[in-house]
CSV table of C-alpha atoms and ligand atoms in Angstrom, one decimal:
chain,number,residue,atom,x,y,z
A,1,MET,CA,73.9,60.3,211.0
A,2,SER,CA,70.3,58.6,211.7
A,3,LYS,CA,69.1,61.9,213.3
A,4,ILE,CA,69.3,63.5,209.8
A,5,LYS,CA,66.1,63.4,208.3
A,6,SER,CA,66.0,64.0,204.5
A,7,PRO,CA,62.5,64.1,202.8
A,8,ILE,CA,63.0,60.9,200.5
A,9,SER,CA,65.1,59.1,203.3
A,10,ASN,CA,61.9,56.7,203.8
A,11,GLN,CA,62.2,55.9,200.1
A,12,ARG,CA,65.2,54.7,199.9
A,13,PRO,CA,65.9,53.0,203.4
A,14,ASP,CA,68.4,50.3,202.2
A,15,THR,CA,70.8,52.7,200.8
A,16,ARG,CA,70.7,55.0,203.7
A,17,ARG,CA,71.3,52.3,206.3
A,18,SER,CA,74.2,50.9,204.1
A,19,LEU,CA,76.3,54.3,204.8
A,20,PRO,CA,78.9,53.1,207.3
A,21,GLY,CA,79.8,54.9,210.5
A,22,ILE,CA,83.1,56.8,210.8
A,23,ASP,CA,84.3,54.8,213.7
A,24,ARG,CA,83.8,51.7,211.9
A,25,LEU,CA,85.8,52.9,208.8
A,26,LEU,CA,88.4,54.3,211.0
A,27,SER,CA,89.0,50.7,212.6
A,28,GLN,CA,89.5,49.3,209.4
A,29,PRO,CA,93.1,48.4,208.1
A,30,SER,CA,92.3,50.9,205.1
A,31,GLY,CA,91.4,53.8,207.6
A,32,ALA,CA,94.5,53.0,209.9
A,33,SER,CA,96.8,53.3,207.1
A,34,LEU,CA,95.3,56.7,206.0
A,35,ILE,CA,95.6,57.9,209.8
A,36,GLU,CA,99.1,56.8,209.5
A,37,ILE,CA,99.9,58.8,206.5
A,38,TYR,CA,97.6,62.0,207.1
A,39,GLY,CA,96.9,61.9,210.8
A,40,ARG,CA,93.6,61.2,212.6
A,41,ALA,CA,92.1,64.6,212.8
A,42,LEU,CA,92.3,65.2,209.0
A,43,VAL,CA,91.3,61.5,208.1
A,44,VAL,CA,88.1,62.0,210.3
A,45,GLU,CA,87.3,65.3,208.5
A,46,ALA,CA,87.8,63.9,205.0
A,47,LEU,CA,85.7,60.7,205.8
A,48,ARG,CA,83.1,63.1,207.2
A,49,SER,CA,83.1,64.9,203.8
A,50,THR,CA,83.1,61.8,201.9
A,51,LEU,CA,80.0,60.5,203.7
A,52,ASP,CA,78.2,63.8,203.4
A,53,ALA,CA,78.8,63.9,199.9
A,54,ALA,CA,77.3,60.3,199.4
A,55,ARG,CA,74.5,61.2,201.4
A,56,GLU,CA,73.7,64.2,199.2
A,57,CYS,CA,74.1,62.0,196.0
A,58,ILE,CA,71.6,59.3,197.9
A,59,ALA,CA,69.2,62.3,198.3
A,60,ARG,CA,69.4,63.3,194.7
A,61,GLY,CA,68.5,59.6,193.9
A,62,GLU,CA,71.9,59.0,192.2
A,63,ASP,CA,73.3,55.5,192.1
A,64,ILE,CA,76.6,55.6,193.5
A,65,ASP,CA,79.1,52.9,194.7
A,66,LEU,CA,79.1,52.8,198.7
A,67,THR,CA,81.5,50.0,199.1
A,68,ASP,CA,84.1,50.7,202.0
A,69,ASN,CA,86.8,50.4,199.1
A,70,ALA,CA,85.2,53.1,197.1
A,71,LEU,CA,84.5,55.4,200.0
A,72,PHE,CA,88.2,55.1,201.1
A,73,GLU,CA,89.4,56.0,197.5
A,74,GLN,CA,87.1,59.1,197.6
A,75,THR,CA,88.6,60.1,201.0
A,76,GLN,CA,92.3,59.6,199.7
A,77,THR,CA,91.5,61.6,196.8
A,78,MET,CA,90.1,64.5,199.0
A,79,LEU,CA,93.2,64.3,201.3
A,80,ASP,CA,95.5,64.3,198.5
A,81,ALA,CA,93.9,67.3,197.2
A,82,TRP,CA,93.7,69.1,200.5
A,83,LEU,CA,97.4,68.5,201.0
A,84,ALA,CA,98.8,69.1,197.5
A,85,PRO,CA,101.4,71.8,197.6
A,86,THR,CA,100.4,75.0,195.8
A,87,LEU,CA,104.0,76.1,195.5
A,88,GLN,CA,105.6,73.5,193.5
A,89,ARG,CA,108.5,72.9,191.4
A,90,VAL,CA,108.1,73.4,187.6
A,91,ILE,CA,110.5,73.1,184.6
A,92,ASN,CA,110.9,76.2,182.7
A,93,ALA,CA,111.1,75.6,179.0
A,94,THR,CA,110.0,79.1,178.1
A,95,GLY,CA,113.4,80.5,177.6
A,96,VAL,CA,112.5,83.5,179.9
A,97,ILE,CA,115.6,83.4,182.2
A,98,ILE,CA,114.3,85.6,184.9
A,99,HIS,CA,110.5,84.8,184.9
A,100,THR,CA,108.8,86.5,187.6
A,101,ASN,CA,105.8,84.0,187.7
A,102,LEU,CA,108.2,81.2,187.8
A,103,GLY,CA,109.8,82.5,191.0
A,104,ARG,CA,112.7,84.9,189.0
A,105,SER,CA,116.1,83.4,190.0
A,106,PRO,CA,117.3,79.9,190.8
A,107,LEU,CA,119.7,79.9,193.5
A,108,SER,CA,123.2,78.6,193.1
A,109,GLU,CA,124.5,75.4,194.8
A,110,ALA,CA,126.5,77.4,197.3
A,111,ALA,CA,123.3,79.5,198.2
A,112,ILE,CA,121.3,76.3,198.5
A,113,GLU,CA,123.6,74.9,200.9
A,114,ALA,CA,123.9,78.3,202.8
A,115,VAL,CA,120.1,78.3,203.3
A,116,ASP,CA,120.1,74.8,204.2
A,117,GLU,CA,122.7,75.2,207.1
A,118,ALA,CA,121.0,78.6,208.3
A,119,ALA,CA,117.6,76.7,208.2
A,120,ARG,CA,118.5,73.7,210.1
A,121,GLY,CA,119.8,75.0,213.2
A,122,TYR,CA,120.8,78.0,215.2
A,123,SER,CA,123.3,80.7,213.5
A,124,THR,CA,125.1,83.9,214.4
A,125,LEU,CA,122.2,85.9,212.9
A,126,GLU,CA,122.3,88.5,215.6
A,127,PHE,CA,125.4,87.1,217.5
A,128,ASP,CA,128.8,88.4,218.0
A,129,LEU,CA,131.0,85.5,218.4
A,130,ALA,CA,134.1,87.5,219.6
A,131,THR,CA,132.2,89.4,222.3
A,132,GLY,CA,129.4,86.9,223.0
A,133,LYS,CA,127.1,89.7,222.7
A,134,ARG,CA,124.3,90.9,220.5
A,135,GLY,CA,125.5,91.5,216.8
A,136,SER,CA,124.0,92.7,213.9
A,137,ARG,CA,121.8,91.0,211.2
A,138,THR,CA,122.6,93.1,208.5
A,139,LEU,CA,126.2,92.6,208.8
A,140,HIS,CA,126.1,89.4,206.9
A,141,ALA,CA,126.0,90.3,203.4
A,142,GLU,CA,126.8,94.1,204.0
A,143,ALA,CA,130.5,93.5,204.3
A,144,ILE,CA,130.7,91.7,200.9
A,145,LEU,CA,128.5,94.3,199.2
A,146,CYS,CA,130.8,97.2,200.2
A,147,ARG,CA,133.7,95.2,198.9
A,148,LEU,CA,132.2,94.4,195.7
A,149,THR,CA,130.8,97.8,194.8
A,150,GLY,CA,133.0,100.2,196.8
A,151,ALA,CA,130.2,101.4,198.7
A,152,GLU,CA,130.9,103.1,202.2
A,153,ALA,CA,127.9,101.3,203.7
A,154,ALA,CA,125.0,98.8,202.7
A,155,LEU,CA,121.5,97.8,203.8
A,156,VAL,CA,119.5,94.8,203.0
A,157,VAL,CA,115.7,94.6,203.2
A,158,ASN,CA,112.7,92.5,202.0
A,159,ASN,CA,112.8,93.5,198.5
A,160,ASN,CA,113.6,96.4,196.2
A,161,ALA,CA,110.0,97.9,196.3
A,162,ALA,CA,110.5,98.1,200.2
A,163,ALA,CA,114.0,99.7,199.5
A,164,VAL,CA,112.5,102.5,197.6
A,165,LEU,CA,109.7,102.9,199.8
A,166,LEU,CA,112.0,103.1,203.1
A,167,ALA,CA,114.7,105.6,201.2
A,168,LEU,CA,111.7,107.9,200.2
A,169,THR,CA,110.0,107.6,203.7
A,170,ALA,CA,113.2,108.0,205.6
A,171,LEU,CA,114.6,110.9,203.4
A,172,ALA,CA,111.5,112.9,202.3
A,173,GLY,CA,108.6,111.6,204.5
A,174,PRO,CA,106.6,113.7,206.8
A,175,THR,CA,108.4,114.8,209.8
A,176,ARG,CA,107.4,117.3,212.8
A,177,ASP,CA,109.0,120.2,210.9
A,178,ALA,CA,107.5,119.1,207.5
A,179,PRO,CA,104.3,117.4,208.2
A,180,GLN,CA,103.4,117.6,204.5
A,181,GLY,CA,106.5,115.7,203.7
A,182,ARG,CA,109.3,117.2,201.5
A,183,GLY,CA,110.0,117.3,197.7
A,184,ALA,CA,111.2,114.4,195.9
A,185,ILE,CA,112.4,115.4,192.2
A,186,ILE,CA,111.9,112.8,189.4
A,187,SER,CA,111.7,113.2,185.8
A,188,ARG,CA,108.4,112.6,184.0
A,189,GLY,CA,110.1,110.1,181.8
A,190,GLN,CA,110.9,107.9,185.1
A,191,LEU,CA,107.5,107.7,186.6
A,192,VAL,CA,107.2,103.9,185.4
A,193,GLU,CA,105.1,100.9,186.5
A,194,ILE,CA,107.2,97.8,187.1
A,195,GLY,CA,105.1,94.5,187.1
A,196,GLY,CA,102.9,93.4,190.1
A,197,GLY,CA,101.8,96.7,191.1
A,198,PHE,CA,105.1,98.8,191.6
A,199,ARG,CA,104.5,102.1,190.5
A,200,VAL,CA,107.0,104.8,191.3
A,201,PRO,CA,104.4,107.7,191.6
A,202,ASP,CA,102.2,105.6,194.0
A,203,VAL,CA,105.3,104.4,196.1
A,204,MET,CA,106.3,108.1,196.6
A,205,ALA,CA,102.7,109.0,197.4
A,206,GLN,CA,102.9,105.9,200.0
A,207,SER,CA,106.1,107.4,201.6
A,208,GLY,CA,104.6,110.8,202.3
A,209,ALA,CA,107.2,112.4,200.0
A,210,GLN,CA,105.9,115.2,197.7
A,211,LEU,CA,106.2,114.1,194.2
A,212,VAL,CA,107.9,117.0,191.9
A,213,GLU,CA,107.8,116.0,188.4
A,214,VAL,CA,110.3,117.6,186.0
A,215,GLY,CA,110.6,117.7,182.2
A,216,THR,CA,108.4,115.7,179.9
A,217,THR,CA,107.9,112.2,178.8
A,218,ASN,CA,110.6,111.9,176.3
A,219,ARG,CA,112.9,114.9,177.2
A,220,THR,CA,114.2,116.0,180.8
A,221,HIS,CA,117.0,118.3,181.0
A,222,LEU,CA,119.3,119.4,183.7
A,223,CYS,CA,118.0,123.0,183.9
A,224,ASP,CA,114.5,121.2,184.6
A,225,TYR,CA,115.9,119.7,187.7
A,226,GLU,CA,117.6,123.0,188.8
A,227,ALA,CA,114.7,125.1,188.4
A,228,ALA,CA,112.7,122.6,190.5
A,229,ILE,CA,115.1,122.6,193.6
A,230,ASP,CA,113.8,125.0,196.5
A,231,VAL,CA,113.9,124.8,200.0
A,232,GLY,CA,111.4,122.0,200.5
A,233,THR,CA,113.6,119.9,198.3
A,234,ALA,CA,114.5,116.7,200.0
A,235,LEU,CA,116.3,114.6,197.2
A,236,ILE,CA,116.3,113.7,193.6
A,237,LEU,CA,115.4,110.2,192.5
A,238,ARG,CA,116.3,108.6,189.2
A,239,ALA,CA,114.4,105.5,188.4
A,240,HIS,CA,115.7,102.9,185.9
A,241,ARG,CA,113.1,102.2,182.8
A,242,SER,CA,113.5,98.5,183.6
A,243,ASN,CA,110.9,97.1,181.3
A,244,PHE,CA,110.6,99.5,178.3
A,245,THR,CA,112.8,101.4,176.0
A,246,GLN,CA,112.4,105.0,174.7
A,247,ILE,CA,113.8,106.0,171.3
A,248,GLY,CA,113.8,108.7,169.1
A,249,PHE,CA,113.7,112.5,170.1
A,250,THR,CA,114.6,111.6,173.8
A,251,THR,CA,117.0,113.1,176.2
A,252,GLU,CA,118.0,113.0,180.0
A,253,PRO,CA,120.9,114.1,182.1
A,254,THR,CA,123.6,111.7,183.0
A,255,ILE,CA,124.0,110.2,186.4
A,256,ALA,CA,127.3,112.2,186.7
A,257,GLU,CA,125.4,115.4,186.0
A,258,LEU,CA,122.5,114.9,188.2
A,259,ALA,CA,125.1,114.0,190.9
A,260,GLU,CA,126.9,117.2,190.3
A,261,ILE,CA,123.7,119.4,190.9
A,262,ALA,CA,122.6,117.3,193.9
A,263,ARG,CA,126.1,118.0,195.5
A,264,ARG,CA,125.8,121.6,194.6
A,265,HIS,CA,122.5,121.9,196.4
A,266,ASN,CA,123.5,119.5,199.3
A,267,LEU,CA,120.6,117.1,198.3
A,268,PRO,CA,121.1,113.1,198.3
A,269,LEU,CA,120.8,111.5,194.7
A,270,LEU,CA,119.0,108.2,194.8
A,271,ASP,CA,119.1,105.7,192.0
A,272,ASP,CA,116.4,102.9,191.6
A,273,LEU,CA,118.4,100.6,189.3
A,274,GLY,CA,115.6,98.0,189.2
A,275,SER,CA,117.8,94.9,188.2
A,276,GLY,CA,121.1,96.3,189.1
A,277,ALA,CA,123.7,94.2,187.4
A,278,LEU,CA,127.1,93.6,189.1
A,279,LEU,CA,128.6,92.2,185.6
A,280,ASP,CA,128.8,93.8,182.1
A,281,THR,CA,126.0,92.6,180.2
A,282,ALA,CA,127.5,93.8,177.1
A,283,GLN,CA,129.8,90.9,176.8
A,284,PHE,CA,127.1,89.0,175.8
A,285,GLY,CA,125.9,91.3,172.9
A,286,LEU,CA,123.1,92.7,175.2
A,287,THR,CA,122.8,96.4,175.6
A,288,PRO,CA,124.8,97.5,178.8
A,289,GLU,CA,122.5,97.5,181.6
A,290,PRO,CA,123.6,99.9,184.3
A,291,THR,CA,125.8,98.6,186.8
A,292,VAL,CA,125.9,99.3,190.5
A,293,GLN,CA,129.5,100.3,190.4
A,294,ASP,CA,129.0,102.6,187.6
A,295,SER,CA,126.0,104.4,189.5
A,296,LEU,CA,128.2,104.5,192.7
A,297,GLN,CA,131.4,106.0,190.8
A,298,ALA,CA,129.1,108.7,189.0
A,299,GLY,CA,128.3,110.0,192.4
A,300,VAL,CA,125.0,108.6,193.5
A,301,ASP,CA,124.5,108.6,197.2
A,302,LEU,CA,122.2,105.7,197.5
A,303,ALA,CA,121.7,103.0,194.8
A,304,MET,CA,119.0,100.4,195.0
A,305,PHE,CA,118.3,97.0,193.6
A,306,SER,CA,116.8,93.5,193.4
A,307,GLY,CA,118.4,90.5,194.9
A,308,ASP,CA,116.6,88.2,192.3
A,309,LYS,CA,117.0,89.8,189.3
A,310,LEU,CA,120.3,89.9,187.5
A,311,LEU,CA,122.1,89.4,190.9
A,312,GLY,CA,120.8,85.9,190.8
A,313,GLY,CA,120.1,85.5,194.4
A,314,PRO,CA,117.1,85.5,196.8
A,315,GLN,CA,114.2,88.0,197.0
A,316,ALA,CA,115.9,91.1,198.5
A,317,GLY,CA,116.2,94.8,198.4
A,318,ILE,CA,119.8,95.8,198.3
A,319,MET,CA,120.7,99.4,199.3
A,320,VAL,CA,124.4,100.5,198.8
A,321,GLY,CA,125.8,104.1,199.3
A,322,ARG,CA,127.0,106.7,201.6
A,323,SER,CA,127.1,106.0,205.4
A,324,ALA,CA,125.4,109.0,206.4
A,325,VAL,CA,122.3,108.0,204.4
A,326,ILE,CA,122.4,104.3,205.2
A,327,ASP,CA,122.7,105.0,208.6
A,328,LYS,CA,119.5,107.2,208.5
A,329,LEU,CA,117.7,104.4,206.7
A,330,ARG,CA,118.8,101.6,209.0
A,331,ARG,CA,117.5,103.6,212.1
A,332,HIS,CA,114.0,104.3,210.7
A,333,PRO,CA,111.2,102.2,212.2
A,334,LEU,CA,110.2,100.9,208.8
A,335,ALA,CA,113.5,99.4,208.4
A,336,ARG,CA,112.6,96.6,211.0
A,337,ALA,CA,109.2,95.9,209.4
A,338,ILE,CA,110.9,95.2,206.1
A,339,ARG,CA,114.1,93.5,207.4
A,340,ALA,CA,115.4,90.4,205.7
A,341,ASP,CA,115.2,87.1,207.1
A,342,LYS,CA,118.1,84.7,207.7
A,343,LEU,CA,117.6,82.6,204.9
A,344,CYS,CA,117.6,85.3,202.6
A,345,LEU,CA,120.9,86.8,204.1
A,346,ALA,CA,122.4,83.3,204.0
A,347,ALA,CA,121.5,82.8,200.3
A,348,LEU,CA,122.5,86.5,199.5
A,349,ALA,CA,126.0,86.3,201.2
A,350,ALA,CA,126.7,83.2,199.2
A,351,THR,CA,125.3,84.6,196.0
A,352,LEU,CA,127.8,87.7,196.5
A,353,THR,CA,130.8,85.5,197.2
A,354,HIS,CA,130.8,84.1,193.8
A,355,TYR,CA,131.0,87.6,192.5
A,356,LEU,CA,134.1,88.3,194.8
A,357,LYS,CA,135.6,85.1,193.7
A,358,GLY,CA,135.2,85.9,189.9
A,359,GLU,CA,133.0,82.7,189.4
A,360,ALA,CA,129.7,84.4,189.1
A,361,LEU,CA,129.2,83.2,185.2
A,362,THR,CA,130.1,79.6,186.1
A,363,CYS,CA,128.1,79.2,189.4
A,364,ILE,CA,125.0,81.5,189.5
A,365,PRO,CA,122.1,80.0,187.4
A,366,VAL,CA,120.8,83.2,185.6
A,367,TRP,CA,124.4,84.0,184.5
A,368,GLN,CA,125.1,80.6,183.3
A,369,MET,CA,122.1,80.8,181.2
A,370,ILE,CA,123.0,84.1,179.9
A,371,SER,CA,126.3,83.1,179.1
A,372,ALA,CA,125.4,79.4,177.7
A,373,PRO,CA,127.2,79.2,174.3
A,374,LEU,CA,124.6,78.7,171.4
A,375,ASP,CA,126.3,75.3,170.2
A,376,ALA,CA,125.9,73.8,173.4
A,377,ILE,CA,122.1,74.8,173.4
A,378,GLY,CA,122.0,73.5,170.0
A,379,ALA,CA,123.5,70.2,171.1
A,380,ARG,CA,121.1,69.6,173.9
A,381,ALA,CA,118.1,70.3,171.5
A,382,GLU,CA,119.5,68.0,168.8
A,383,HIS,CA,119.9,65.4,171.7
A,384,TRP,CA,116.2,65.7,172.9
A,385,ALA,CA,115.0,65.6,169.1
A,386,ASP,CA,116.8,62.4,168.8
A,387,VAL,CA,115.2,60.8,171.8
A,388,LEU,CA,111.8,62.1,171.0
A,389,THR,CA,111.9,61.1,167.3
A,390,GLN,CA,112.3,57.7,168.6
A,391,VAL,CA,108.7,57.7,170.2
A,392,GLY,CA,107.3,58.8,166.9
A,393,LEU,CA,107.1,63.0,167.7
A,394,ASP,CA,107.8,65.5,164.8
A,395,CYS,CA,110.8,67.2,166.2
A,396,ARG,CA,112.5,70.3,164.5
A,397,ILE,CA,115.6,72.3,165.6
A,398,ILE,CA,114.7,76.1,164.8
A,399,ASP,CA,116.5,79.3,165.4
A,400,GLY,CA,114.7,81.4,168.2
A,401,GLN,CA,115.1,84.0,170.9
A,402,SER,CA,115.6,83.5,174.7
A,403,THR,CA,115.0,86.8,176.9
A,404,ILE,CA,116.2,88.0,180.0
A,405,GLY,CA,112.6,88.7,181.5
A,406,GLY,CA,111.7,89.8,185.1
A,407,GLY,CA,111.3,93.6,184.0
A,408,SER,CA,115.0,93.5,182.9
A,409,MET,CA,116.4,94.5,179.5
A,410,PRO,CA,113.3,95.0,177.4
A,411,GLY,CA,113.6,93.8,173.8
A,412,GLU,CA,117.0,92.2,174.9
A,413,MET,CA,117.3,88.7,173.0
A,414,LEU,CA,119.8,86.0,173.1
A,415,PRO,CA,119.9,83.8,170.0
A,416,THR,CA,119.1,80.2,171.1
A,417,ALA,CA,118.3,76.9,169.4
A,418,LEU,CA,114.7,75.8,170.1
A,419,LEU,CA,113.1,72.3,169.8
A,420,ALA,CA,109.9,72.7,168.1
A,421,LEU,CA,107.4,69.7,168.3
A,422,ARG,CA,104.4,69.5,165.6
A,423,VAL,CA,101.4,67.8,167.5
A,424,ALA,CA,97.9,67.9,166.8
A,425,SER,CA,97.0,70.6,169.2
A,426,ALA,CA,99.8,72.6,170.7
A,427,ASP,CA,97.2,74.1,173.2
A,428,ALA,CA,96.2,70.3,174.2
A,429,ALA,CA,99.9,69.6,174.4
A,430,SER,CA,100.8,72.4,176.6
A,431,ILE,CA,97.7,71.7,178.9
A,432,ARG,CA,98.9,68.0,179.1
A,433,LEU,CA,102.4,69.3,180.0
A,434,ARG,CA,101.3,71.5,182.9
A,435,ALA,CA,99.5,68.6,184.3
A,436,CYS,CA,102.7,66.6,184.5
A,437,ARG,CA,104.9,65.9,187.5
A,438,PRO,CA,106.8,68.4,187.8
A,439,PRO,CA,104.6,70.7,185.4
A,440,VAL,CA,106.5,71.8,182.3
A,441,ILE,CA,105.6,75.3,181.2
A,442,ALA,CA,106.6,75.8,177.3
A,443,ARG,CA,105.8,78.3,174.6
A,444,ILE,CA,103.5,78.1,171.7
A,445,GLU,CA,104.4,79.5,168.4
A,446,ALA,CA,102.6,78.7,164.9
A,447,ASN,CA,100.7,75.9,166.6
A,448,ARG,CA,104.0,74.5,167.6
A,449,LEU,CA,105.1,73.6,171.0
A,450,ILE,CA,108.3,75.2,171.6
A,451,ILE,CA,111.0,74.2,174.1
A,452,ASP,CA,114.0,76.5,174.8
A,453,PRO,CA,116.8,74.5,176.5
A,454,ARG,CA,118.5,77.8,177.6
A,455,THR,CA,116.3,77.9,180.7
A,456,VAL,CA,115.9,74.0,181.4
A,457,LEU,CA,118.2,73.1,184.2
A,458,GLU,CA,120.2,70.1,184.1
A,459,ARG,CA,118.3,68.5,186.8
A,460,ASP,CA,115.2,69.0,185.0
A,461,GLU,CA,116.4,67.4,181.9
A,462,ALA,CA,115.2,63.6,182.7
A,463,ASP,CA,111.7,64.8,183.7
A,464,LEU,CA,111.3,67.0,180.7
A,465,LEU,CA,112.1,64.2,178.4
A,466,ALA,CA,109.7,61.8,180.1
A,467,SER,CA,106.9,64.3,180.0
A,468,LEU,CA,107.5,65.1,176.3
A,469,ARG,CA,107.7,61.4,175.6
A,470,GLY,CA,104.3,61.2,177.0
A,471,LEU,CA,103.0,63.3,174.1
A,472,GLY,CA,104.1,60.8,171.7
A,473,GLN,CA,102.0,58.2,173.2
B,501,PLP,C1,112.0,95.3,189.5
B,501,PLP,C2,111.8,96.8,190.2
B,501,PLP,C3,111.4,97.2,191.3
B,501,PLP,C4,110.9,96.3,192.2
B,501,PLP,O1,111.7,95.4,192.7
B,501,PLP,P1,111.2,94.0,193.5
B,501,PLP,O2,112.7,93.4,194.1
B,501,PLP,O3,110.7,93.3,192.6
B,501,PLP,O4,110.4,94.7,194.8
B,501,PLP,C5,111.5,98.6,191.7
B,501,PLP,N1,112.2,99.4,190.6
B,501,PLP,C6,112.5,98.9,189.4
B,501,PLP,C7,113.1,100.1,188.4
B,501,PLP,C8,112.5,97.7,189.2
B,501,PLP,O5,113.0,97.3,188.1
């Protein structure tokens, strides 16, 4: 340190000399306890940064506290900031059930246990206990998927975007016989963009398939598909308009009609379902989301959907359909690059088991939220209002709407009871809530802070109330 010469060092010799050396700081009890928590290398680096910063302050002629205590305090703050996890738990009070920015679907208890078990030790990921030989990793969720959906075969990959890419690449991508790729027919009304940069035409381009657009934005007829089919056609793709609706002068063939012409021309029909519900959403007053079972029954050869949207499981791309098609995908090199990991497969199998046992509504968090009765939500809101009124907060219970989110079921609302807090500034309050531990993500409407109990997990309730109480102080 003494080697560093700064132009003004001669003017402030006392202060400069009073900066302690790292070794002396490390040998003190405070230094030792920092080392115990953070490890020596990190503490040395943080102390060095603290002393560098102090030296710069001195050079600027600032009057700063150079006692050991102050230096240790700054070092600790720096270490905490370096090590603070960027991926942290938050409380979702927005009423958006499948909130993509907040991690989509929370897992069920059984799925969490399955992940825990798989993470903690070794597993039969690719090991067949009966033969003692190598087994298949993809087997774990696949048998359950076939049982649930009636499909001949299934394959699980990293996410649905990867599933669509794999299907298009393997079935219509460039080959030696067709170096330019082959035709994938899709309606102009289905060239959609889902959030996070997933655009159907871009994924098709990436796969090397030839995009063959048919029909118009609002109307596509069966004859448009028929007219587009030629020797270069590899497949017909249908993509679900997950995040918007079309009303008015619109039409498009049913899946069954598409399946009929696909079969007649010996082409596979692919269905990107997006969310892919396994349960009927109509029972909760929502528009029926196309179910995987319906799609397969209507004659689709390959249906693809996400694991963490309405299924309520881990991030995954699930493919179900005919063995001949799935086998082709399984053997493609891209399948290896986008394979699902053991934690995903463990969580997915456990999630799917809830559907098999008929307990999805009571065990899977997104379905618990969707099916939560309005009076139960109202009772929670009332209870919170009682608690918060006691600390002087102005609380009301108002009617409102929760949404499904996650690019699923656009415009679909579930009636809910909201806790509305009147505060001096809703913006300032929401900033304060985001700074809490765990952070609370709320909504603002008409300068009121809005809390929707529907998406607040039971485990989050005490923390939520503690943070909201803080607004009353
Ligand atoms: C959400 C969605 C995707 C992307 O799925 P991920 O699992 O997020 O990769 C693809 N297609 C449709 C129609 C979707 O709704």
